């Protein structure tokens, strides 16, 4: 089993325990609080489904969503604990599972960061020019670095840049 599968598996297990614990806690409540909490629980379940689908499709937001769900789960559980008139069984276990899930989600978010940084510095071509300029540059040129992202035009060859009407800067050799 690779690390990613293991992390997803741990996350599913934590989600399952948290939801079972929450369901158990909500059904312990008196009538009035029960309906309010049931709505919150259904909302959380819906978010959980979206997060699981996102996790399966490797969407980067799924870990953020999961972190949010676990945080809400913890808050909700603490709230239920306050309003409940009878003791909640598996309270500690559910809180621990939610904290574990939250940690895994935060850890996974931290791991995804380097990937995003690579994306930021990704150069979609060999040469760069500004929409408002007349010359094209090598990306390492000081002028190239001053070009704003929304004004940047990228080329893969000198011919391409020439065709677009740009002259080569002295930084291009
Ligand atoms: Zn230049």
Short mmCIF file of N, CA and C in Angstrom, two decimals, residues 78-172:
data_model
loop_
_atom_site.label_atom_id
_atom_site.label_comp_id
_atom_site.label_asym_id
_atom_site.label_seq_id
_atom_site.Cartn_x
_atom_site.Cartn_y
_atom_site.Cartn_z
N UNK A 78 -18.32 19.31 21.06
CA UNK A 78 -18.15 20.04 22.32
C UNK A 78 -19.45 20.74 22.70
N UNK A 79 -20.12 21.29 21.67
CA UNK A 79 -21.40 21.97 21.89
C UNK A 79 -22.45 20.99 22.41
N UNK A 80 -22.51 19.82 21.76
CA UNK A 80 -23.48 18.79 22.19
C UNK A 80 -23.20 18.39 23.63
N UNK A 81 -21.91 18.27 23.94
CA UNK A 81 -21.51 17.89 25.30
C UNK A 81 -22.06 18.91 26.32
N UNK A 82 -22.04 20.19 25.91
CA UNK A 82 -22.52 21.24 26.83
C UNK A 82 -24.04 21.17 27.01
N UNK A 83 -24.77 20.95 25.89
CA UNK A 83 -26.23 21.00 25.98
C UNK A 83 -26.85 19.66 26.38
N UNK A 84 -26.06 18.59 26.28
CA UNK A 84 -26.63 17.27 26.56
C UNK A 84 -26.95 17.11 28.04
N UNK A 85 -28.07 16.46 28.32
CA UNK A 85 -28.46 16.25 29.72
C UNK A 85 -27.97 14.88 30.20
N UNK A 86 -27.74 13.97 29.24
CA UNK A 86 -27.22 12.66 29.61
C UNK A 86 -25.78 12.53 29.12
N UNK A 87 -24.95 11.72 29.76
CA UNK A 87 -23.57 11.56 29.30
C UNK A 87 -23.51 10.96 27.90
N UNK A 88 -22.54 11.40 27.10
CA UNK A 88 -22.40 10.92 25.73
C UNK A 88 -21.39 9.77 25.71
N UNK A 89 -21.83 8.62 25.20
CA UNK A 89 -20.89 7.51 25.10
C UNK A 89 -19.96 7.73 23.91
N UNK A 90 -18.76 7.21 24.01
CA UNK A 90 -17.72 7.32 22.97
C UNK A 90 -17.33 8.77 22.69
N UNK A 91 -17.57 9.67 23.64
CA UNK A 91 -17.24 11.08 23.43
C UNK A 91 -15.73 11.26 23.20
N UNK A 92 -14.94 10.69 24.12
CA UNK A 92 -13.47 10.82 24.02
C UNK A 92 -12.95 10.22 22.71
N UNK A 93 -13.45 9.02 22.38
CA UNK A 93 -12.98 8.33 21.17
C UNK A 93 -13.27 9.18 19.93
N UNK A 94 -14.47 9.77 19.90
CA UNK A 94 -14.85 10.57 18.73
C UNK A 94 -13.96 11.81 18.62
N UNK A 95 -13.72 12.46 19.76
CA UNK A 95 -12.86 13.65 19.75
C UNK A 95 -11.45 13.28 19.27
N UNK A 96 -10.94 12.16 19.77
CA UNK A 96 -9.59 11.73 19.38
C UNK A 96 -9.53 11.46 17.88
N UNK A 97 -10.57 10.76 17.36
CA UNK A 97 -10.61 10.46 15.92
C UNK A 97 -10.66 11.76 15.11
N UNK A 98 -11.45 12.75 15.59
CA UNK A 98 -11.57 14.02 14.87
C UNK A 98 -10.23 14.77 14.89
N UNK A 99 -9.55 14.75 16.04
CA UNK A 99 -8.24 15.42 16.14
C UNK A 99 -7.23 14.74 15.22
N UNK A 100 -7.27 13.39 15.20
CA UNK A 100 -6.35 12.64 14.32
C UNK A 100 -6.63 13.00 12.87
N UNK A 101 -7.92 13.01 12.50
CA UNK A 101 -8.29 13.36 11.13
C UNK A 101 -7.83 14.76 10.77
N UNK A 102 -8.01 15.69 11.72
CA UNK A 102 -7.61 17.09 11.48
C UNK A 102 -6.10 17.18 11.25
N UNK A 103 -5.34 16.45 12.08
CA UNK A 103 -3.88 16.46 11.94
C UNK A 103 -3.46 15.89 10.59
N UNK A 104 -4.09 14.78 10.19
CA UNK A 104 -3.75 14.16 8.90
C UNK A 104 -4.06 15.14 7.77
N UNK A 105 -5.22 15.79 7.86
CA UNK A 105 -5.62 16.74 6.81
C UNK A 105 -4.62 17.90 6.74
N UNK A 106 -4.24 18.45 7.91
CA UNK A 106 -3.29 19.58 7.93
C UNK A 106 -1.94 19.14 7.39
N UNK A 107 -1.53 17.93 7.77
CA UNK A 107 -0.24 17.38 7.32
C UNK A 107 -0.25 17.21 5.80
N UNK A 108 -1.36 16.72 5.26
CA UNK A 108 -1.46 16.52 3.81
C UNK A 108 -1.44 17.86 3.08
N UNK A 109 -2.04 18.89 3.69
CA UNK A 109 -2.03 20.23 3.08
C UNK A 109 -0.60 20.75 3.02
N UNK A 110 0.14 20.53 4.10
CA UNK A 110 1.53 20.98 4.20
C UNK A 110 2.36 20.30 3.11
N UNK A 111 2.08 19.01 2.87
CA UNK A 111 2.84 18.25 1.88
C UNK A 111 2.57 18.73 0.46
N UNK A 112 1.38 19.30 0.25
CA UNK A 112 1.02 19.70 -1.11
C UNK A 112 1.66 21.02 -1.50
N UNK A 113 2.14 21.79 -0.52
CA UNK A 113 2.65 23.12 -0.78
C UNK A 113 3.78 23.20 -1.83
N UNK A 114 4.82 22.31 -1.71
CA UNK A 114 5.93 22.42 -2.68
C UNK A 114 5.45 22.31 -4.11
N UNK A 115 4.44 21.43 -4.35
CA UNK A 115 3.90 21.26 -5.69
C UNK A 115 3.38 22.58 -6.24
N UNK A 116 2.67 23.34 -5.39
CA UNK A 116 2.10 24.59 -5.84
C UNK A 116 3.19 25.61 -6.14
N UNK A 117 4.27 25.57 -5.36
CA UNK A 117 5.36 26.51 -5.59
C UNK A 117 6.02 26.25 -6.94
N UNK A 118 6.14 24.96 -7.29
CA UNK A 118 6.70 24.61 -8.58
C UNK A 118 5.83 25.21 -9.69
N UNK A 119 4.53 25.11 -9.50
CA UNK A 119 3.59 25.63 -10.49
C UNK A 119 3.79 27.14 -10.69
N UNK A 120 4.02 27.84 -9.59
CA UNK A 120 4.15 29.29 -9.63
C UNK A 120 5.32 29.72 -10.49
N UNK A 121 6.45 28.98 -10.41
CA UNK A 121 7.64 29.37 -11.15
C UNK A 121 7.69 28.69 -12.52
N UNK A 122 6.65 27.93 -12.83
CA UNK A 122 6.62 27.22 -14.10
C UNK A 122 6.64 28.20 -15.27
N UNK A 123 7.54 27.96 -16.21
CA UNK A 123 7.64 28.84 -17.38
C UNK A 123 7.05 28.13 -18.58
N UNK A 124 5.94 28.66 -19.11
CA UNK A 124 5.27 27.97 -20.20
C UNK A 124 5.92 28.20 -21.57
N UNK A 125 7.14 28.68 -21.63
CA UNK A 125 7.81 28.86 -22.90
C UNK A 125 9.28 29.19 -22.70
N UNK A 126 10.03 29.35 -23.80
CA UNK A 126 11.47 29.63 -23.68
C UNK A 126 11.75 31.12 -23.60
N UNK A 127 10.89 31.90 -24.26
CA UNK A 127 11.10 33.35 -24.30
C UNK A 127 9.85 34.08 -23.83
N UNK A 128 10.08 35.27 -23.27
CA UNK A 128 8.93 36.02 -22.74
C UNK A 128 8.97 37.45 -23.26
N UNK A 129 7.79 37.98 -23.54
CA UNK A 129 7.67 39.39 -23.95
C UNK A 129 6.48 40.00 -23.23
N UNK A 130 6.45 41.32 -23.20
CA UNK A 130 5.30 41.99 -22.59
C UNK A 130 4.35 42.43 -23.70
N UNK A 131 3.06 42.35 -23.43
CA UNK A 131 2.06 42.78 -24.42
C UNK A 131 2.30 44.22 -24.84
N UNK A 132 2.82 45.04 -23.91
CA UNK A 132 3.02 46.46 -24.20
C UNK A 132 4.44 46.76 -24.69
N UNK A 133 5.30 45.75 -24.72
CA UNK A 133 6.70 45.98 -25.12
C UNK A 133 6.95 45.62 -26.56
N UNK A 134 8.21 45.81 -27.01
CA UNK A 134 8.54 45.51 -28.40
C UNK A 134 9.64 44.45 -28.51
N UNK A 135 10.23 44.09 -27.38
CA UNK A 135 11.31 43.10 -27.41
C UNK A 135 10.95 41.85 -26.63
N UNK A 136 11.56 40.72 -27.04
CA UNK A 136 11.38 39.51 -26.24
C UNK A 136 12.67 39.15 -25.53
N UNK A 137 12.52 38.49 -24.37
CA UNK A 137 13.64 38.27 -23.46
C UNK A 137 13.76 36.80 -23.06
N UNK A 138 14.97 36.49 -22.54
CA UNK A 138 15.14 35.21 -21.83
C UNK A 138 14.49 35.41 -20.44
N UNK A 139 13.84 34.36 -19.90
CA UNK A 139 13.12 34.53 -18.62
C UNK A 139 14.01 35.04 -17.48
N UNK A 140 15.34 34.81 -17.56
CA UNK A 140 16.21 35.21 -16.47
C UNK A 140 16.62 36.68 -16.57
N UNK A 141 16.29 37.33 -17.65
CA UNK A 141 16.66 38.73 -17.86
C UNK A 141 15.92 39.64 -16.86
N UNK A 142 16.58 40.70 -16.42
CA UNK A 142 15.98 41.61 -15.45
C UNK A 142 14.70 42.27 -16.00
N UNK A 143 14.72 42.55 -17.30
CA UNK A 143 13.52 43.14 -17.91
C UNK A 143 12.37 42.14 -17.91
N UNK A 144 12.72 40.88 -18.19
CA UNK A 144 11.70 39.82 -18.21
C UNK A 144 11.03 39.69 -16.86
N UNK A 145 11.84 39.83 -15.81
CA UNK A 145 11.30 39.67 -14.46
C UNK A 145 10.34 40.80 -14.08
N UNK A 146 10.47 41.93 -14.79
CA UNK A 146 9.59 43.07 -14.47
C UNK A 146 8.22 42.95 -15.15
N UNK A 147 8.12 42.01 -16.10
CA UNK A 147 6.85 41.86 -16.83
C UNK A 147 5.79 41.27 -15.91
N UNK A 148 4.67 41.93 -15.84
CA UNK A 148 3.58 41.44 -14.98
C UNK A 148 2.96 40.20 -15.60
N UNK A 149 2.49 39.30 -14.73
CA UNK A 149 1.94 38.03 -15.18
C UNK A 149 0.84 38.21 -16.23
N UNK A 150 -0.04 39.19 -15.99
CA UNK A 150 -1.17 39.35 -16.90
C UNK A 150 -0.76 39.97 -18.25
N UNK A 151 0.48 40.52 -18.29
CA UNK A 151 0.97 41.10 -19.55
C UNK A 151 1.92 40.17 -20.30
N UNK A 152 2.24 39.05 -19.68
CA UNK A 152 3.27 38.18 -20.26
C UNK A 152 2.77 37.42 -21.48
N UNK A 153 3.64 37.35 -22.50
CA UNK A 153 3.37 36.52 -23.67
C UNK A 153 4.56 35.58 -23.80
N UNK A 154 4.29 34.28 -23.91
CA UNK A 154 5.39 33.31 -23.95
C UNK A 154 5.57 32.74 -25.35
N UNK A 155 6.83 32.48 -25.71
CA UNK A 155 7.12 31.85 -27.00
C UNK A 155 8.06 30.68 -26.80
N UNK A 156 7.91 29.67 -27.66
CA UNK A 156 8.79 28.50 -27.55
C UNK A 156 10.00 28.61 -28.47
N UNK A 157 9.96 29.53 -29.44
CA UNK A 157 11.11 29.68 -30.33
C UNK A 157 11.25 31.16 -30.73
N UNK A 158 12.44 31.47 -31.24
CA UNK A 158 12.70 32.84 -31.69
C UNK A 158 11.80 33.20 -32.87
N UNK A 159 11.54 32.17 -33.74
CA UNK A 159 10.68 32.41 -34.91
C UNK A 159 9.28 32.86 -34.47
N UNK A 160 8.77 32.13 -33.47
CA UNK A 160 7.44 32.44 -32.95
C UNK A 160 7.36 33.89 -32.48
N UNK A 161 8.39 34.31 -31.73
CA UNK A 161 8.42 35.66 -31.18
C UNK A 161 8.53 36.70 -32.31
N UNK A 162 9.35 36.36 -33.31
CA UNK A 162 9.56 37.26 -34.44
C UNK A 162 8.26 37.46 -35.21
N UNK A 163 7.56 36.33 -35.46
CA UNK A 163 6.28 36.37 -36.17
C UNK A 163 5.27 37.26 -35.45
N UNK A 164 5.35 37.25 -34.13
CA UNK A 164 4.40 38.05 -33.35
C UNK A 164 4.81 39.52 -33.32
N UNK A 165 5.93 39.83 -33.98
CA UNK A 165 6.33 41.22 -34.12
C UNK A 165 7.31 41.71 -33.05
N UNK A 166 7.94 40.81 -32.33
CA UNK A 166 8.89 41.21 -31.30
C UNK A 166 10.33 41.10 -31.81
N UNK A 167 11.16 42.06 -31.34
CA UNK A 167 12.59 42.01 -31.65
C UNK A 167 13.33 41.39 -30.48
N UNK A 168 14.49 40.76 -30.76
CA UNK A 168 15.19 40.12 -29.65
C UNK A 168 15.98 41.14 -28.84
N UNK A 169 15.95 40.95 -27.55
CA UNK A 169 16.72 41.77 -26.63
C UNK A 169 18.13 41.20 -26.56
N UNK A 170 19.08 42.02 -26.08
CA UNK A 170 20.47 41.56 -26.02
C UNK A 170 20.65 40.36 -25.06
N UNK A 171 19.65 40.11 -24.22
CA UNK A 171 19.77 38.99 -23.28
C UNK A 171 19.56 37.64 -23.98
N UNK A 172 18.97 37.65 -25.17
CA UNK A 172 18.72 36.40 -25.90
C UNK A 172 19.93 36.12 -26.78
#
